[in-house]
Coordinates of C-alpha atoms in Angstrom, one line a residue:
X1 CA -30.2 -9.4 -13.0
X2 CA -30.5 -5.7 -12.4
X3 CA -29.6 -4.8 -15.9
X4 CA -30.6 -1.1 -15.5
X5 CA -28.0 -0.5 -12.9
X6 CA -24.6 0.6 -14.3
X7 CA -21.4 1.0 -12.2
X8 CA -18.5 2.8 -13.9
X9 CA -14.9 2.2 -13.0
X10 CA -12.1 4.7 -13.8
X11 CA -9.0 2.7 -14.7
X12 CA -6.4 4.3 -12.4
X13 CA -2.8 4.3 -13.3
X14 CA -2.1 1.8 -16.1
X15 CA 1.3 1.1 -14.7
X16 CA 0.0 0.2 -11.2
X17 CA -2.2 -2.5 -9.8
X18 CA -5.5 -1.0 -10.8
X19 CA -6.4 -3.4 -13.7
X20 CA -5.2 -6.3 -11.7
X21 CA -7.5 -5.7 -8.8
X22 CA -10.4 -4.9 -11.1
X23 CA -10.0 -8.3 -12.9
X24 CA -9.5 -10.2 -9.7
X25 CA -12.6 -8.6 -8.2
X26 CA -14.9 -9.7 -11.0
X27 CA -13.2 -13.0 -11.9
X28 CA -13.6 -14.4 -8.4
X29 CA -17.3 -13.8 -7.7
X30 CA -20.7 -13.2 -9.2
X31 CA -20.9 -9.4 -8.8
X32 CA -21.7 -9.0 -12.5
X33 CA -25.1 -10.6 -11.9
X34 CA -26.2 -7.6 -9.9
X35 CA -25.3 -4.8 -12.3
X36 CA -23.6 -3.9 -15.5
X37 CA -20.0 -2.8 -15.2
X38 CA -18.0 -0.4 -17.4
X39 CA -14.3 0.3 -17.1
X40 CA -13.3 3.5 -18.8
X41 CA -10.0 3.1 -20.5
X42 CA -8.1 2.5 -23.8
X43 CA -8.3 -1.0 -25.2
X44 CA -4.7 -1.3 -26.4
X45 CA -3.1 -0.4 -23.1
X46 CA -5.6 -2.5 -21.1
X47 CA -4.9 -5.7 -23.1
X48 CA -1.2 -5.0 -23.3
X49 CA -1.2 -4.7 -19.4
X50 CA -3.1 -8.0 -19.0
X51 CA -0.9 -9.8 -21.6
X52 CA 2.3 -8.7 -19.7
X53 CA 0.8 -10.0 -16.5
X54 CA -0.6 -13.2 -18.0
X55 CA -4.1 -12.4 -16.7
X56 CA -7.1 -14.1 -18.3
X57 CA -8.9 -11.7 -20.6
X58 CA -12.0 -13.7 -21.4
X59 CA -14.2 -11.7 -19.0
X60 CA -13.5 -8.5 -21.0
X61 CA -15.6 -7.0 -23.8
X62 CA -14.3 -4.1 -25.9
X63 CA -17.0 -1.4 -26.5
X64 CA -17.1 2.1 -27.9
X65 CA -20.5 3.2 -26.6
X66 CA -22.6 2.5 -23.6
X67 CA -25.2 1.2 -26.0
X68 CA -23.0 -1.8 -26.6
X69 CA -22.8 -3.0 -23.0
X70 CA -22.9 -6.8 -22.6
X71 CA -24.3 -8.2 -19.4
X72 CA -22.1 -10.5 -17.3
X73 CA -19.0 -9.1 -19.0
X74 CA -16.5 -6.5 -17.8
X75 CA -17.1 -3.8 -20.5
X76 CA -14.0 -1.7 -21.5
X77 CA -15.3 1.6 -22.9
X78 CA -12.8 3.5 -25.1
X79 CA -13.3 7.0 -26.3
X80 CA -9.7 7.8 -27.0
X81 CA -6.7 5.8 -28.1
X82 CA -3.1 6.4 -27.1
X83 CA 0.3 5.7 -28.6
X84 CA 1.8 4.5 -25.3
X85 CA 3.7 1.4 -24.3
X86 CA 2.8 0.0 -20.9
X87 CA 5.8 -0.2 -18.5
X88 CA 4.7 -2.0 -15.4
X89 CA 5.7 -0.5 -12.1
X90 CA 7.3 2.7 -13.7
X91 CA 5.7 6.0 -12.8
X92 CA 5.1 8.1 -15.9
X93 CA 3.4 11.3 -16.9
X94 CA 1.8 9.5 -19.9
X95 CA 0.2 6.7 -17.8
X96 CA -1.0 9.2 -15.3
X97 CA -2.7 11.2 -18.0
X98 CA -4.5 8.1 -19.2
X99 CA -5.9 7.7 -15.7
X100 CA -7.0 11.3 -15.6
X101 CA -8.7 11.0 -19.0
X102 CA -10.5 7.9 -17.7
X103 CA -11.7 9.9 -14.7
X104 CA -12.9 12.7 -17.0
X105 CA -14.8 10.3 -19.2
X106 CA -16.4 8.5 -16.3
X107 CA -17.3 11.8 -14.7
X108 CA -19.0 13.0 -17.9
X109 CA -21.2 9.9 -18.0
X110 CA -22.0 10.2 -14.3
X111 CA -23.1 13.8 -14.9
X112 CA -25.3 12.7 -17.8
X113 CA -26.7 10.0 -15.5
X114 CA -25.7 7.3 -17.9
X115 CA -24.0 5.4 -15.1
X116 CA -25.3 5.2 -11.5
X117 CA -22.1 5.1 -9.5
X118 CA -18.4 5.5 -9.9
X119 CA -15.6 3.4 -8.4
X120 CA -12.1 4.8 -8.9
X121 CA -9.0 2.7 -9.1
X122 CA -5.8 4.2 -7.6
X123 CA -4.0 7.1 -9.4
X124 CA -0.6 8.7 -9.1
X125 CA -1.5 12.3 -8.1
X126 CA 2.1 13.5 -8.3
X127 CA 2.4 12.4 -11.9
X128 CA -1.0 13.8 -12.9
X129 CA 0.0 17.2 -11.6
X130 CA 2.8 17.3 -14.2
X131 CA 0.1 17.7 -16.8
X132 CA -2.8 19.0 -14.7
X133 CA -1.3 21.5 -12.3
X134 CA -4.4 22.2 -10.1
X135 CA -5.3 18.5 -9.6
X136 CA -5.2 17.5 -5.9
X137 CA -7.1 14.3 -5.8
X138 CA -10.4 12.4 -6.6
X139 CA -12.4 14.0 -3.8
X140 CA -11.5 17.6 -4.7
X141 CA -12.0 16.9 -8.4
X142 CA -15.5 15.5 -7.9
X143 CA -16.5 18.4 -5.6
X144 CA -15.7 20.8 -8.4
X145 CA -17.9 18.8 -10.8
X146 CA -21.0 17.9 -8.7
X147 CA -23.4 19.5 -6.3
X148 CA -22.7 19.6 -2.6
X149 CA -19.7 19.9 -0.3
X150 CA -17.6 16.8 -0.2
X151 CA -17.0 14.8 2.9
X152 CA -14.4 12.0 2.9
X153 CA -15.8 9.0 4.8
X154 CA -13.7 6.0 5.4
X155 CA -16.0 3.0 5.9
X156 CA -15.6 -0.6 6.9
X157 CA -17.3 -3.2 9.2
X158 CA -15.1 -1.8 12.0
X159 CA -15.9 1.9 11.7
X160 CA -17.1 4.9 9.7
X161 CA -15.0 7.9 10.1
X162 CA -15.1 11.4 8.5
X163 CA -12.8 14.4 8.7
X164 CA -13.1 18.1 9.4
X165 CA -10.0 18.8 7.3
X166 CA -8.5 16.8 4.5
X167 CA -5.4 17.0 2.3
X168 CA -3.7 20.0 3.9
X169 CA -0.3 20.3 5.7
X170 CA -0.4 19.5 9.4
X171 CA 0.8 23.1 10.3
X172 CA -2.5 24.4 8.8
X173 CA -4.9 22.1 10.6
X174 CA -5.6 24.3 13.7
X175 CA -6.3 27.3 11.5
X176 CA -8.9 25.3 9.5
X177 CA -10.7 23.8 12.5
X178 CA -13.7 26.0 13.6
X179 CA -16.9 25.5 15.5
X180 CA -18.9 26.2 12.3
X181 CA -16.9 23.6 10.3
X182 CA -17.3 21.0 13.0
X183 CA -21.0 21.5 13.0
X184 CA -21.3 21.3 9.3
X185 CA -19.2 18.2 8.9
X186 CA -21.0 16.4 11.7
X187 CA -24.4 17.3 10.1
X188 CA -23.1 15.9 6.8
X189 CA -21.9 12.7 8.5
X190 CA -25.2 12.3 10.3
X191 CA -27.1 12.7 7.0
X192 CA -24.9 10.3 5.2
X193 CA -25.2 7.6 7.9
X194 CA -29.0 7.8 7.5
X195 CA -29.2 8.2 3.7
X196 CA -26.3 6.0 2.5
X197 CA -25.9 3.4 5.3
X198 CA -29.6 3.1 6.5
X199 CA -28.8 4.0 10.1
X200 CA -31.9 5.6 11.5
X201 CA -30.6 7.4 14.6
X202 CA -26.8 7.7 14.3
X203 CA -24.7 8.1 17.4
X204 CA -21.5 10.1 16.5
X205 CA -18.2 10.5 18.4
X206 CA -16.1 13.6 17.9
X207 CA -12.4 13.4 18.5
X208 CA -10.4 16.2 20.1
X209 CA -7.7 18.1 18.3
X210 CA -4.9 18.2 20.8
X211 CA -3.2 15.4 22.9
X212 CA -5.6 14.2 25.5
X213 CA -8.2 16.5 24.1
X214 CA -6.3 19.5 25.5
X215 CA -6.0 18.2 29.0
X216 CA -8.2 21.0 30.4
X217 CA -6.4 23.7 28.4
X218 CA -2.8 22.6 29.4
X219 CA -2.1 21.2 25.9
X220 CA -4.2 23.5 23.8
X221 CA -7.5 25.4 24.0
X222 CA -9.2 24.4 20.8
X223 CA -11.0 21.4 22.3
X224 CA -12.8 23.5 24.9
X225 CA -13.2 26.7 22.9
X226 CA -14.1 25.2 19.4
X227 CA -15.1 21.6 19.7
X228 CA -17.1 21.5 22.9
X229 CA -19.4 24.4 21.8
X230 CA -20.0 22.7 18.4
X231 CA -21.0 19.5 20.2
X232 CA -23.4 21.4 22.5
X233 CA -25.0 23.1 19.6
X234 CA -25.4 19.9 17.6
X235 CA -27.2 18.3 20.4
X236 CA -29.4 21.2 21.6
X237 CA -30.2 23.0 18.4
X238 CA -30.0 20.3 15.7
X239 CA -31.1 17.4 18.0
X240 CA -28.3 15.1 17.0
X241 CA -26.7 12.4 19.2
X242 CA -23.1 13.6 19.4
X243 CA -20.5 12.9 22.1
X244 CA -17.0 14.2 22.7
X245 CA -14.4 15.5 22.4
X246 CA -12.5 12.2 22.9
X247 CA -8.7 11.9 23.2
X248 CA -7.8 10.3 19.9
X249 CA -5.0 8.2 21.4
X250 CA -7.3 6.2 23.6
X251 CA -10.6 6.2 21.6
X252 CA -10.1 3.3 19.2
X253 CA -11.1 0.4 21.4
X254 CA -13.5 -2.3 20.5
X255 CA -16.0 -1.0 23.0
X256 CA -16.0 2.5 21.6
X257 CA -16.1 1.3 18.0
X258 CA -19.1 -0.8 18.7
X259 CA -20.8 2.0 20.6
X260 CA -20.7 4.7 17.9
X261 CA -22.1 4.6 14.3
X262 CA -19.8 7.4 13.1
X263 CA -16.6 9.2 14.1
X264 CA -15.5 12.7 13.2
X265 CA -11.7 13.2 13.2
X266 CA -10.1 16.7 13.1
X267 CA -7.5 15.9 10.5
X268 CA -6.3 13.3 7.9
X269 CA -3.8 11.1 9.8
X270 CA -5.7 11.3 13.1
X271 CA -8.4 9.2 11.5
X272 CA -6.6 7.4 8.7
X273 CA -3.9 5.8 10.8
X274 CA -6.3 3.8 13.1
X275 CA -8.7 3.2 10.1
X276 CA -6.0 1.7 7.9
X277 CA -4.5 -0.2 10.8
X278 CA -7.8 -1.9 11.6
X279 CA -9.5 -2.0 8.1
X280 CA -6.8 -1.8 5.5
X281 CA -7.7 -4.9 3.5
X282 CA -11.4 -4.2 3.4
X283 CA -11.7 -0.5 4.0
X284 CA -13.4 1.8 1.5
X285 CA -13.1 5.5 0.8
X286 CA -16.5 7.0 0.1
X287 CA -17.0 10.6 -1.0
X288 CA -20.1 11.7 0.9
X289 CA -21.8 15.1 0.7
X290 CA -22.3 15.1 -3.1
X291 CA -25.3 14.3 -5.3
X292 CA -23.4 11.2 -6.7
X293 CA -21.9 8.0 -5.4
X294 CA -18.2 7.5 -5.6
X295 CA -16.1 4.9 -3.7
X296 CA -12.5 3.7 -4.0
X297 CA -10.1 1.3 -2.3
X298 CA -7.9 2.8 0.5
X299 CA -4.5 1.9 -1.0
X300 CA -2.5 3.4 -3.8
X301 CA -1.0 2.4 -7.1
X302 CA 1.5 0.0 -5.5
X303 CA 4.1 0.1 -8.3
X304 CA 6.4 -2.0 -6.2
X305 CA 4.3 -5.2 -6.4
X306 CA 2.7 -4.8 -9.8
X307 CA 5.0 -7.4 -11.4
X308 CA 4.2 -10.0 -8.8
X309 CA 0.5 -10.5 -9.4
X310 CA 0.1 -10.5 -5.6
X311 CA -2.2 -7.4 -5.2
X312 CA -5.0 -8.0 -2.7
X313 CA -8.3 -7.0 -4.4
X314 CA -10.5 -7.0 -1.2
X315 CA -10.5 -3.3 -0.7
X316 CA -11.5 -2.7 -4.3
X317 CA -14.2 -5.4 -4.1
X318 CA -15.6 -3.8 -1.0
X319 CA -15.6 -0.4 -2.8
X320 CA -17.7 -1.9 -5.6
X321 CA -20.1 -3.6 -3.1
X322 CA -20.4 -0.4 -1.0
X323 CA -21.2 1.7 -4.0
X324 CA -24.0 -0.8 -4.9
X325 CA -25.3 -0.9 -1.3
X326 CA -25.3 2.9 -1.0
X327 CA -27.3 3.1 -4.3
X328 CA -29.8 0.6 -2.9
X329 CA -30.1 2.6 0.3
X330 CA -30.8 5.9 -1.5
X331 CA -33.3 4.1 -3.8
X332 CA -35.2 2.7 -0.7
X333 CA -35.4 6.1 0.9
X334 CA -36.8 7.6 -2.4
X335 CA -39.4 4.8 -2.5
X336 CA -40.4 5.4 1.1
X337 CA -40.6 9.2 0.6
X338 CA -42.8 8.8 -2.5
X339 CA -45.2 6.5 -0.6
X340 CA -45.5 9.0 2.2
X341 CA -46.3 11.7 -0.3

């Protein structure tokens, strides 16, 4: 038992499937033998949720301090109580605020290094914004609170794909893509593949921006004027192994996916559509580029199925396992570095 390792979980929206997939993840396997687990959330609403869904609560332990953690239990850490009734499947400003407060609490403990990694359950960003007007999402929130520049990396056994641009409207993508940004994001991805996934000499594929990667300028010039120069510089000046730009519509074949350790997409849907098509049940969202470890499942709150107890926990389980594996990878690198010095 690695009792010194602590993985924190922000509870997500209490009206969605978050608590269901958390309980299913830890009820069905022996993950708790590897580390201590803390769910940040209010006791009353957590137990009301589980009672409504008739989910076994014997794995849970109510605590009010990290000093009270019990091994082999799913510890529910409360630092604030709420006068709120749980309404399964119904979006609400109040349940969204509980999810935001959970994220705040978990982030505070992560900053203080009282937990080692954070796994975030799904939230309702639209509802949170009713109370927190500048909230965009987990990735942006964490970037504001920790050192580094965030890089969203979607990871699974099938592929690891990162993005030059994130949560912005499609009509702004071409304005945000630049040679400098492509170079920076590729370097970040390369570093993460080595540090977080123990890949010694990553081979990275870069996708084009336009249909057919511009078709020699007929369908857009960004591929030849922005992306190609970035790839040349990455190979010649930074000595990385980078290939592209590839037409996105024909890239995602088994042969290509087995050939490259990482992929850089130009925009959100360009990468997320193939990733979720091929890896939805076991895909993980990892926030790279920061000095902390944060993972999450790739799906949302799923209000429509919360009353059915049919939520698939595989993506959340993989998020927990991935957080643990990344932590082990970083620890191994530190050990090797200290031996060399």
